[in-house]
XYZ file of C-alpha atoms in Angstrom:
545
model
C 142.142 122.112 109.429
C 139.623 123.430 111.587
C 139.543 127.110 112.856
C 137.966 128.903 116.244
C 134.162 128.559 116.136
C 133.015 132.297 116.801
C 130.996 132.116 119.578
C 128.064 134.058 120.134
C 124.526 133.567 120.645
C 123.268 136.112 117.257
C 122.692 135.247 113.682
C 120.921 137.031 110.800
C 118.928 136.622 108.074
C 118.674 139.263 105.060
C 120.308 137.346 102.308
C 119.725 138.633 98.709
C 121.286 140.110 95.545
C 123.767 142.476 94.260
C 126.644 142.376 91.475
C 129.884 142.215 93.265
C 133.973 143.325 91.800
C 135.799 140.558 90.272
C 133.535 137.702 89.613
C 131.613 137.946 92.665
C 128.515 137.271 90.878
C 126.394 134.567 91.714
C 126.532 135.039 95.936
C 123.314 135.628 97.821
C 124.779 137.238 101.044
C 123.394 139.680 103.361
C 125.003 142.875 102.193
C 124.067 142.565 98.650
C 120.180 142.938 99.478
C 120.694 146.666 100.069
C 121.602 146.743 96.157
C 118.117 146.063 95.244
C 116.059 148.204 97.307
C 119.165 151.133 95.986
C 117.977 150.426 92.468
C 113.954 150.464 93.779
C 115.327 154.123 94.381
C 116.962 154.997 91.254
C 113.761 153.787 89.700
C 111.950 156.442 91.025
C 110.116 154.475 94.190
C 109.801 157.052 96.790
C 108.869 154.783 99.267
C 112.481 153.749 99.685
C 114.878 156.299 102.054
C 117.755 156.637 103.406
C 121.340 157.070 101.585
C 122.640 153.370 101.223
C 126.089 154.592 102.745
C 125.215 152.602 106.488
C 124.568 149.110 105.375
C 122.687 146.729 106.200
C 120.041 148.784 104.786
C 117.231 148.473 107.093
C 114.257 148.157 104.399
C 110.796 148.768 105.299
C 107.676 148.011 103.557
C 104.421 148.774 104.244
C 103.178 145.619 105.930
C 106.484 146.115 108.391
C 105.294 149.492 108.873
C 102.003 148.254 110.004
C 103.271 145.214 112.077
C 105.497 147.606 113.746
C 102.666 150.609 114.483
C 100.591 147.315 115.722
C 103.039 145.826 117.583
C 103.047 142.313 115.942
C 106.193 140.126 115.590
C 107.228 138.794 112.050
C 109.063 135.425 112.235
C 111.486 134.421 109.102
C 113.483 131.064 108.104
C 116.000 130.242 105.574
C 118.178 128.249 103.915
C 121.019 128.489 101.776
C 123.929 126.931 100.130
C 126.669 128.315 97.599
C 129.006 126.603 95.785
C 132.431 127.290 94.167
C 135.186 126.535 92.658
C 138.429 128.278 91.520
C 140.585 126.035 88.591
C 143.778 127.232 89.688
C 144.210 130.208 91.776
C 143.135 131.133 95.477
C 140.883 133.997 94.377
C 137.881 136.071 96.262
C 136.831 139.409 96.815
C 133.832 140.745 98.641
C 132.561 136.791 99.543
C 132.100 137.397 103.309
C 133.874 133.716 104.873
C 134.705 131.660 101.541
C 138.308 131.369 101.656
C 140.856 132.683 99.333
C 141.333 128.778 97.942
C 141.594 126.628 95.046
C 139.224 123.661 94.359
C 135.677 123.338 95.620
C 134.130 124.844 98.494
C 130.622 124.928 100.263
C 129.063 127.642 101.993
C 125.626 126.414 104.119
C 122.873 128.087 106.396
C 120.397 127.401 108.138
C 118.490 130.517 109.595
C 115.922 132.520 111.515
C 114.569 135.454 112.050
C 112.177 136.946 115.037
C 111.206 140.727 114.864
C 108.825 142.837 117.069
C 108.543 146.627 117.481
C 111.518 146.728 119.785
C 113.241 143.461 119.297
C 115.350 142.137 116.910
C 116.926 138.362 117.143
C 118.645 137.018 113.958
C 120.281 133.518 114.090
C 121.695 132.360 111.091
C 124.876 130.182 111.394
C 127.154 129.119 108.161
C 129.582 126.094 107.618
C 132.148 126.940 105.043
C 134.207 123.805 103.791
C 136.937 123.753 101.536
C 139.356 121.295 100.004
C 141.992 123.717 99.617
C 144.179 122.427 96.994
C 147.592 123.135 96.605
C 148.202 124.892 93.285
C 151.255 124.531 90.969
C 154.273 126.485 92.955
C 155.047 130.211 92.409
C 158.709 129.259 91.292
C 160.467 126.248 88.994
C 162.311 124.822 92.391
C 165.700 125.491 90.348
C 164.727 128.717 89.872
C 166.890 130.836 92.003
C 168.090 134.466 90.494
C 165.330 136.432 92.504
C 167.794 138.304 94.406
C 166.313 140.243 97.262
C 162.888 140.003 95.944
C 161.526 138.147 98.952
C 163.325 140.397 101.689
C 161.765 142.925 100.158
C 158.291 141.297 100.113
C 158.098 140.575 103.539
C 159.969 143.951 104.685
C 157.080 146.096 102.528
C 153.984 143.563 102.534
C 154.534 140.505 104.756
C 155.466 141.624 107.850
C 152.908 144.102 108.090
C 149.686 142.688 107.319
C 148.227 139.338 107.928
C 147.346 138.169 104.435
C 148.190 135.105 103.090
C 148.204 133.781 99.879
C 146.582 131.149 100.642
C 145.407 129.125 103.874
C 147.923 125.986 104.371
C 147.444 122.915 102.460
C 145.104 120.825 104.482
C 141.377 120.823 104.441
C 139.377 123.374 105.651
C 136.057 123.487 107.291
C 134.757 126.352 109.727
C 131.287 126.940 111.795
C 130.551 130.816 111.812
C 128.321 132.478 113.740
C 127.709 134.216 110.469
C 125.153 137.137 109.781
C 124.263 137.487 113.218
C 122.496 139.694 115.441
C 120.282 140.796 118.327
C 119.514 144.456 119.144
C 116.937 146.477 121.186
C 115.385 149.289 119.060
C 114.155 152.813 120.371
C 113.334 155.823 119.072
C 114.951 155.516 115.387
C 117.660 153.729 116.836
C 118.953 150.127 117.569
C 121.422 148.915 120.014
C 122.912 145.282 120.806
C 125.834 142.422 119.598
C 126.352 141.197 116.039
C 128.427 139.465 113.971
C 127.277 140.361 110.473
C 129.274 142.032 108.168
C 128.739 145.559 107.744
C 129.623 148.210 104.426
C 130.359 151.991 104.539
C 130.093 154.465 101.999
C 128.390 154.721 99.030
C 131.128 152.276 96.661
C 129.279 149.223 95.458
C 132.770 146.872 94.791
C 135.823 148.564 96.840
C 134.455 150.473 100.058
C 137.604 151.962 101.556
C 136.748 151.773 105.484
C 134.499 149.133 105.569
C 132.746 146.144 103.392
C 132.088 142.338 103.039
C 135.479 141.239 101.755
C 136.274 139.436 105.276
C 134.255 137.217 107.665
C 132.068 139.543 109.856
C 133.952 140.426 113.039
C 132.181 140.287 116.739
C 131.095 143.591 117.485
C 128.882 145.788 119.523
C 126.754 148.453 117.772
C 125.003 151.312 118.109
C 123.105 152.377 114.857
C 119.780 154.452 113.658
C 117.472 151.978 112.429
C 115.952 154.499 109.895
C 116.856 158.104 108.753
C 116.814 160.328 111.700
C 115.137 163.894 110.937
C 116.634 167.235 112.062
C 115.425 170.708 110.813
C 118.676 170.748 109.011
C 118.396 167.221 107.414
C 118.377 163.292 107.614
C 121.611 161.399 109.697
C 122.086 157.968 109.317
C 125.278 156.453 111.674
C 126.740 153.558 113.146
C 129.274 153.449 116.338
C 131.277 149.786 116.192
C 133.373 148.513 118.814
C 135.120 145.135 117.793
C 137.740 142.121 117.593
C 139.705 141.214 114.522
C 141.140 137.298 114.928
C 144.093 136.624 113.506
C 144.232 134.124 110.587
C 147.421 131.809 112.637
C 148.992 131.262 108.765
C 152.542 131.365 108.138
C 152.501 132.843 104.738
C 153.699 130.380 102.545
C 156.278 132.675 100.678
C 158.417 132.128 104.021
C 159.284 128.360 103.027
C 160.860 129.388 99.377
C 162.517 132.059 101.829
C 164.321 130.407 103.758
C 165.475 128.030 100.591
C 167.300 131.049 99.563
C 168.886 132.018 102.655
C 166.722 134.740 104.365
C 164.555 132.976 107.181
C 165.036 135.687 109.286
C 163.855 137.973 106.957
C 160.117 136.911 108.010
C 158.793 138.232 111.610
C 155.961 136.271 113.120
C 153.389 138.702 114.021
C 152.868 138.378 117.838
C 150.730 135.552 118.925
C 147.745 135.723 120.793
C 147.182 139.162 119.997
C 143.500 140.165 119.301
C 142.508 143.781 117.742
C 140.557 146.062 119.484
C 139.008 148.224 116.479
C 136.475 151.081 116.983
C 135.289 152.744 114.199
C 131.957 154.921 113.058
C 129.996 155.898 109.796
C 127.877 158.968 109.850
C 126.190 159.925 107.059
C 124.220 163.971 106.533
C 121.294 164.128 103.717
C 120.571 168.379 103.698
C 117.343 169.706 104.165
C 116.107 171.057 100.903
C 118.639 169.372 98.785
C 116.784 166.082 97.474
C 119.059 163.120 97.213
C 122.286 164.278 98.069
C 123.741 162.513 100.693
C 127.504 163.218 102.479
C 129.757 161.500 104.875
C 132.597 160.162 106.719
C 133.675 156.985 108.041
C 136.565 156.290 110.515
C 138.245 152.861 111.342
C 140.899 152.460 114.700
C 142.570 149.656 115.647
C 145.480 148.283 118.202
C 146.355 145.369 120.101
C 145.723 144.954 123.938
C 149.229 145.929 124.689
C 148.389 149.927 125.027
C 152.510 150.655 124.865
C 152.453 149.885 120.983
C 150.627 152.662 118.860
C 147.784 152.171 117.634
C 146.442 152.277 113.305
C 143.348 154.180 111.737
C 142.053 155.074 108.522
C 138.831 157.623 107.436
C 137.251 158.658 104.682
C 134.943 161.485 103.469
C 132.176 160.745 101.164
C 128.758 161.627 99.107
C 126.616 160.091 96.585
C 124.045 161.687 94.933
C 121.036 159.625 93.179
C 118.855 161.057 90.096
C 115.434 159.007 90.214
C 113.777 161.013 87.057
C 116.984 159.926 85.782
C 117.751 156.481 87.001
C 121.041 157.376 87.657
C 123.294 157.753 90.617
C 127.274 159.344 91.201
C 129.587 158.724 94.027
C 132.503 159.057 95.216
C 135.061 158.165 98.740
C 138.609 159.396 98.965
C 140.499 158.865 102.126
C 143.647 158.535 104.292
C 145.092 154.893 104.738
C 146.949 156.383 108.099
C 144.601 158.953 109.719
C 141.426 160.184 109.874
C 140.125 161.864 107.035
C 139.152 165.628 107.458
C 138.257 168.528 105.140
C 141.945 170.289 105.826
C 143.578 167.127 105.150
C 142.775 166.703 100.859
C 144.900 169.266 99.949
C 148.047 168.597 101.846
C 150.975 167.567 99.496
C 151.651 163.555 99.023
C 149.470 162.213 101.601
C 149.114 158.414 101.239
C 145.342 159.120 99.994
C 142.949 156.443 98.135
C 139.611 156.814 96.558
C 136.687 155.620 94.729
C 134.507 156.728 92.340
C 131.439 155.342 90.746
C 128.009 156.039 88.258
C 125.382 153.733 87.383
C 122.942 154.679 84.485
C 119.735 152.489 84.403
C 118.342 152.437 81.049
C 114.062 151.759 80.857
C 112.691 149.473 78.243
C 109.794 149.191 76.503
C 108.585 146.421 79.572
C 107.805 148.250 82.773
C 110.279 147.840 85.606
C 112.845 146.378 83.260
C 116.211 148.127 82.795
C 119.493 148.178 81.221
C 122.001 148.905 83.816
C 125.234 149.733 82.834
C 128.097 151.095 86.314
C 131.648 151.399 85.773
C 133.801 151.693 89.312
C 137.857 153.428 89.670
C 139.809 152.604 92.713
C 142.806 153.983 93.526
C 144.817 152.557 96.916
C 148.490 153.177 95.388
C 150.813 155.908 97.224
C 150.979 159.479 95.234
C 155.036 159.566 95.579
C 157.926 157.447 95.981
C 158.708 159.368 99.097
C 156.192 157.666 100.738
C 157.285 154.065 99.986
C 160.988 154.626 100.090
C 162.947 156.286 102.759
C 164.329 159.008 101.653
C 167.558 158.461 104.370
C 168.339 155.485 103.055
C 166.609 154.449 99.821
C 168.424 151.273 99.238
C 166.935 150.016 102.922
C 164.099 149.286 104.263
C 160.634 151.011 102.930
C 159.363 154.159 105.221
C 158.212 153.467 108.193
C 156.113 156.081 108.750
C 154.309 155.862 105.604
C 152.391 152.608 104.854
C 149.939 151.091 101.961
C 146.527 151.027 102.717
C 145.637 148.556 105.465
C 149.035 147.383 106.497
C 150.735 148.544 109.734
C 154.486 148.737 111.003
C 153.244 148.777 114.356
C 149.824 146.626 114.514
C 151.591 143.877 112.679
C 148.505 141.978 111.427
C 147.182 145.091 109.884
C 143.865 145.894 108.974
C 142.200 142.073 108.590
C 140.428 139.512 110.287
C 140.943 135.923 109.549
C 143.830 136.983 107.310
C 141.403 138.866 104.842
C 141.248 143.072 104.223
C 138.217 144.508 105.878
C 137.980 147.111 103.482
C 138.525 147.349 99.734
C 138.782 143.696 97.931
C 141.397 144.676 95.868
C 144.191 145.271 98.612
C 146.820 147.382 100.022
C 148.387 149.353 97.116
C 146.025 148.301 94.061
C 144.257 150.276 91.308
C 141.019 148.976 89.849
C 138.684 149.832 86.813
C 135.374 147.659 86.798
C 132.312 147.608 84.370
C 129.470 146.022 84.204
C 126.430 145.720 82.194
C 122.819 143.864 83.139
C 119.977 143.395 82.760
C 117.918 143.949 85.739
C 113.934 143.036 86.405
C 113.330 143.241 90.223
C 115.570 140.324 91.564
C 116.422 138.764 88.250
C 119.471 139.401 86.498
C 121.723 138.631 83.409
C 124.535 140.571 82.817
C 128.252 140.958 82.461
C 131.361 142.267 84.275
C 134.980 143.362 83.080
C 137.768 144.186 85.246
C 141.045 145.387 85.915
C 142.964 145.213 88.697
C 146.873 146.289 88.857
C 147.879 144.521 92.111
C 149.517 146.719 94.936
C 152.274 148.839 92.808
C 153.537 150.262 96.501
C 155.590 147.149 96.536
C 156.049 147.053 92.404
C 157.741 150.275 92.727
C 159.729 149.550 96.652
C 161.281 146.406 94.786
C 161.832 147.176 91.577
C 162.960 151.225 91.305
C 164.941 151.834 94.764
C 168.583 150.870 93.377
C 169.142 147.567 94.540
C 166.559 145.885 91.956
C 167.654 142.161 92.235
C 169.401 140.107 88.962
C 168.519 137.737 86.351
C 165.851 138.746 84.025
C 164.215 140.741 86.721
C 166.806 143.418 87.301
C 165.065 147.013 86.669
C 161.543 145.769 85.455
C 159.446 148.166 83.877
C 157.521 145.035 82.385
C 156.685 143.530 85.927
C 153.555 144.864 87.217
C 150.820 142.030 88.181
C 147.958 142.580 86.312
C 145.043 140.560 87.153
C 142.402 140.793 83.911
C 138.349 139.002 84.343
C 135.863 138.932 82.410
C 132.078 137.738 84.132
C 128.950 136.300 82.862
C 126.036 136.221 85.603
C 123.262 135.382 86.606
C 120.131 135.691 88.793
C 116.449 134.619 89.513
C 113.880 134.607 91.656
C 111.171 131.968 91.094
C 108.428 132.884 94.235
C 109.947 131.812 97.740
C 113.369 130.009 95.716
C 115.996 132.336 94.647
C 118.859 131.236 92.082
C 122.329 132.880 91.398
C 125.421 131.350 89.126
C 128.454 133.163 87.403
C 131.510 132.002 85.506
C 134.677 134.049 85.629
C 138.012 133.518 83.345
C 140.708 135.712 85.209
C 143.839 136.042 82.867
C 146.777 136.962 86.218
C 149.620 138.848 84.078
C 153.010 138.801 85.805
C 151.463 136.838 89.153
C 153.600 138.298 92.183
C 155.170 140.671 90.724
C 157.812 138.668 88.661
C 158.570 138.400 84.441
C 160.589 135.314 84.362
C 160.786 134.845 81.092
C 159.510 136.091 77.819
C 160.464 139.445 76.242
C 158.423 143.146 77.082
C 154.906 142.872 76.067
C 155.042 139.043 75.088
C 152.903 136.758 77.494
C 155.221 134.470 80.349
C 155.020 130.515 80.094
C 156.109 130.820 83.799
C 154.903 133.978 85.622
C 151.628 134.207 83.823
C 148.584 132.449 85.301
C 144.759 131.760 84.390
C 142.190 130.680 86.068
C 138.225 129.682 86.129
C 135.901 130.332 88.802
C 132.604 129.137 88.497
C 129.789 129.762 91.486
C 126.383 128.593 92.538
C 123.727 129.610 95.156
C 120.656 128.918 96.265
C 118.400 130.039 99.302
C 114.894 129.714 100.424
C 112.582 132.031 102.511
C 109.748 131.772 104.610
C 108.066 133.952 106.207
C 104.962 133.748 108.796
């Protein structure tokens, strides 16, 4: 199966490094750079600005400084390839264009860069080619006691965001325009078309408006290129105007459906639709307070049809970094159905979500050589039942004025393009807990990553505690939540102009979709229970003239 080439005429370049949630480990992609030149600044470099919560990060060293002042052009090349494979499940989070999909895949690019003072042109293309192997069905076919379990799905999850669980059961192979762009720059800021993928706020594995865990979209930007200075501080923002595509997969939950009587239960989102989404980041560092760095970031989308309302999301943010320290805090908590504002955090049980984050870097006894050790809390579940069920009828439909976190009753393919969240890796409704420990020495790396993710408990708690809870061994579960359990081991280095990444992940998935068939409370399922191995390789070259 081959999907719409993205057409456009800019591609990037700045691939590099950074530890990503849930075994994302071992990816060289174009957000992650902005992790190293973050923990340059923890370090205590001074040389490095700016607040890391408008990414890309636009780093600038002194020989850019000088080409720039001079007026010279720097030219770049690279190439890249990554490699995975997931054992059983269709897993990733915060991978850019891999697809959610089991067996081996290939990411490759080929890439160029040409800068001067007031031009920038990045063309970097990427292939992505997967085999996409079916996995082992959800369900025994005999299996049939589910009761209402799929109405309900689709009624609180399916028919309101375009996520499948996994992409058809052909091959699949894709040409991106990938990390793409070309902008003018003037006075501190840059304007122009791109299709790189973009990350707001300061949350290094679930970013709650904006991050890498989807394709990047087509958009046109308007960004500062550095820290712009005010008497009353630094700003850093970006202005995004956009299309989301639509993946075009019929979730595959809808065949299994409609073998136990409830085709209709599934609504086709409508076809042809594209997104319009505008959304900004802006981002305030106060004069006099060193390091401190607050925000808010904003996210609206709708179809072309103007008559059907439209969906947003914001967020308020800060981070503050401790250099003499080597130590940073942060934190995001937003609205999954407005735009987030100072008189909005106190209101009683609005559908709210938030992250919050440190990272300690630990010197030893070799200079520039650290222990780091981050731990990372999401929270995207509703605060009340009020706001999953209806309160009119609690036995019907969920509220429909009230939604998870990027899923819409009225923008029917929700907050995704090519059927993956935009935002936060771990989905509409989920809770996370992540740590991970490294060892970090410029580039290199060796470390390794726990994590915990309970899987969307808005539609745990809509199916399960609303009075009409299904039969068979599922009736009233209070044993049911999906659990999804990984533990990482990484690695990175950088050998001159060659850079090398790898990781292998074992993800124990407790309960998969929501459903105990069979075991008693607390004893593992033969049936519902799933594990699987992802293992990933990449490698890229630079040069630069």
């Amino acid at each position: 199966m081959v999907r719409t080439i993205q057409l456009t005429g800019m591609l990037v370049l700045c691939l590099a490094i950074h530890t990503i949630v849930h075994a994302q480990q071992g990816l060289l992609q174009q957000t992650q750079i902005q992790d190293y030149y973050r923990r340059l600044q923890l370090a205590g470099d001074s040389s490095i600005k700016g607040s890391f919560n408008v990414q890309p990060y636009q780093a600038r060293s002194k020989q850019d400084l000088f080409r720039q002042k001079k007026d010279t052009f720097l030219f770049q090349s690279v190439v890249g390839i990554t490699i995975q494979n997931n054992s059983a499940l269709p897993y990733g989070y915060n991978d850019e264009n891999l697809y959610p999909a089991i067996g081996l895949q290939q990411r490759v690019t080929v890439g160029a860069r040409f800068e001067t003072k007031d031009l920038l042109i990045q063309i970097q293309p990427e292939w992505v080619n997967a085999a996409n192997q079916t996995g082992k069905p959800l369900l025994p076919p005999a299996m049939n006691n589910l009761g209402n379990y799929y109405a309900r799905y689709f009624a609180m999850l399916g028919n309101r965001i375009d996520m499948p669980l996994y992409f058809g059961e052909q091959k699949l192979s894709t040409v991106y325009a990938g990390q793409s762009a070309v902008k003018y720059k003037f006075a501190g800021f840059a304007a122009g078309v791109s299709t790189e993928n973009v990350w707001w706020g300061p949350a290094r594995y679930n970013a709650l408006i904006m991050g890498n865990n989807a394709p990047g979209f087509l958009h046109a930007t308007l960004n500062t290129s550095t820290p712009f200075s005010t008497p009353i501080g630094e700003f850093e923002a970006q202005l995004v105007l956009g299309e989301m595509e639509a993946s075009g997969i019929t979730p595959p939950e809808f065949e299994r459906m409609s073998q136990l009587g409830c085709p209709q239960c599934y609504e086709a989102p409508p076809a042809g639709q594209k997104r319009r989404m505008t959304g900004f980041v802006l981002s305030y560092s106060p004069k006099g307070i060193q390091n401190l760095s607050m925000g808010m970031a904003y996210a609206s989308y709708r179809y072309g049809d103007t008559s059907l309302r439209a969906s947003s999301l914001g967020s308020l943010f800060f981070r503050y970094a401790m250099p003499k320290d080597h130590a940073e805090i942060y934190a995001e908590y937003g609205r999954s159905d407005r735009m987030m504002s100072p008189f909005a955090i106190f209101q009683d049980s609005v559908p709210y979500g938030y992250t919050i984050g440190f990272r300690k870097m630990v010197p030893t006894k070799r200079k520039g050589d650290f222990i780091s050790i981050s731990a990372e809390i999401s929270h995207l579940g509703l605060p009340k039942a009020k706001l999953i069920l209806d309160r009119n009828n609690p036995f019907g439909p969920p509220n429909a004025n009230s939604y998870s976190w990027y899923t819409s009753a009225s923008i029917r393919h929700g907050y995704t393009h090519f059927g993956q969240v935009m935002g936060a890796a771990i989905g509409p409704g989920s809770n996370s807990q992540t740590l991970n420990i490294a060892w970090v020495s410029g580039h290199n790396q060796l470390g390794m990553q726990l994590q915990r993710v309970m899987r969307n408990t808005d539609f745990y708690y809509y199916n399960y505690f609303n009075g009409t809870t299904g039969s068979g061994t599922s009736s009233g579960e209070t044993r049911a939540f999906w659990v999804d359990i990984s533990a990482s081991l990484f690695a990175q280095w950088q050998f001159k102009q060659l850079m090398i990444a790898g990781s292998i992940d074992h993800l124990s998935s407790i309960n998969y979709k929501w459903l105990k068939l069979d075991g008693d409370f607390g004893s593992p399922s033969t049936l519902s229970d799933k594990k699987n191995f992802q293992i990933r390789l990449s490698m890229r070259y630079d040069i630069a003239w």
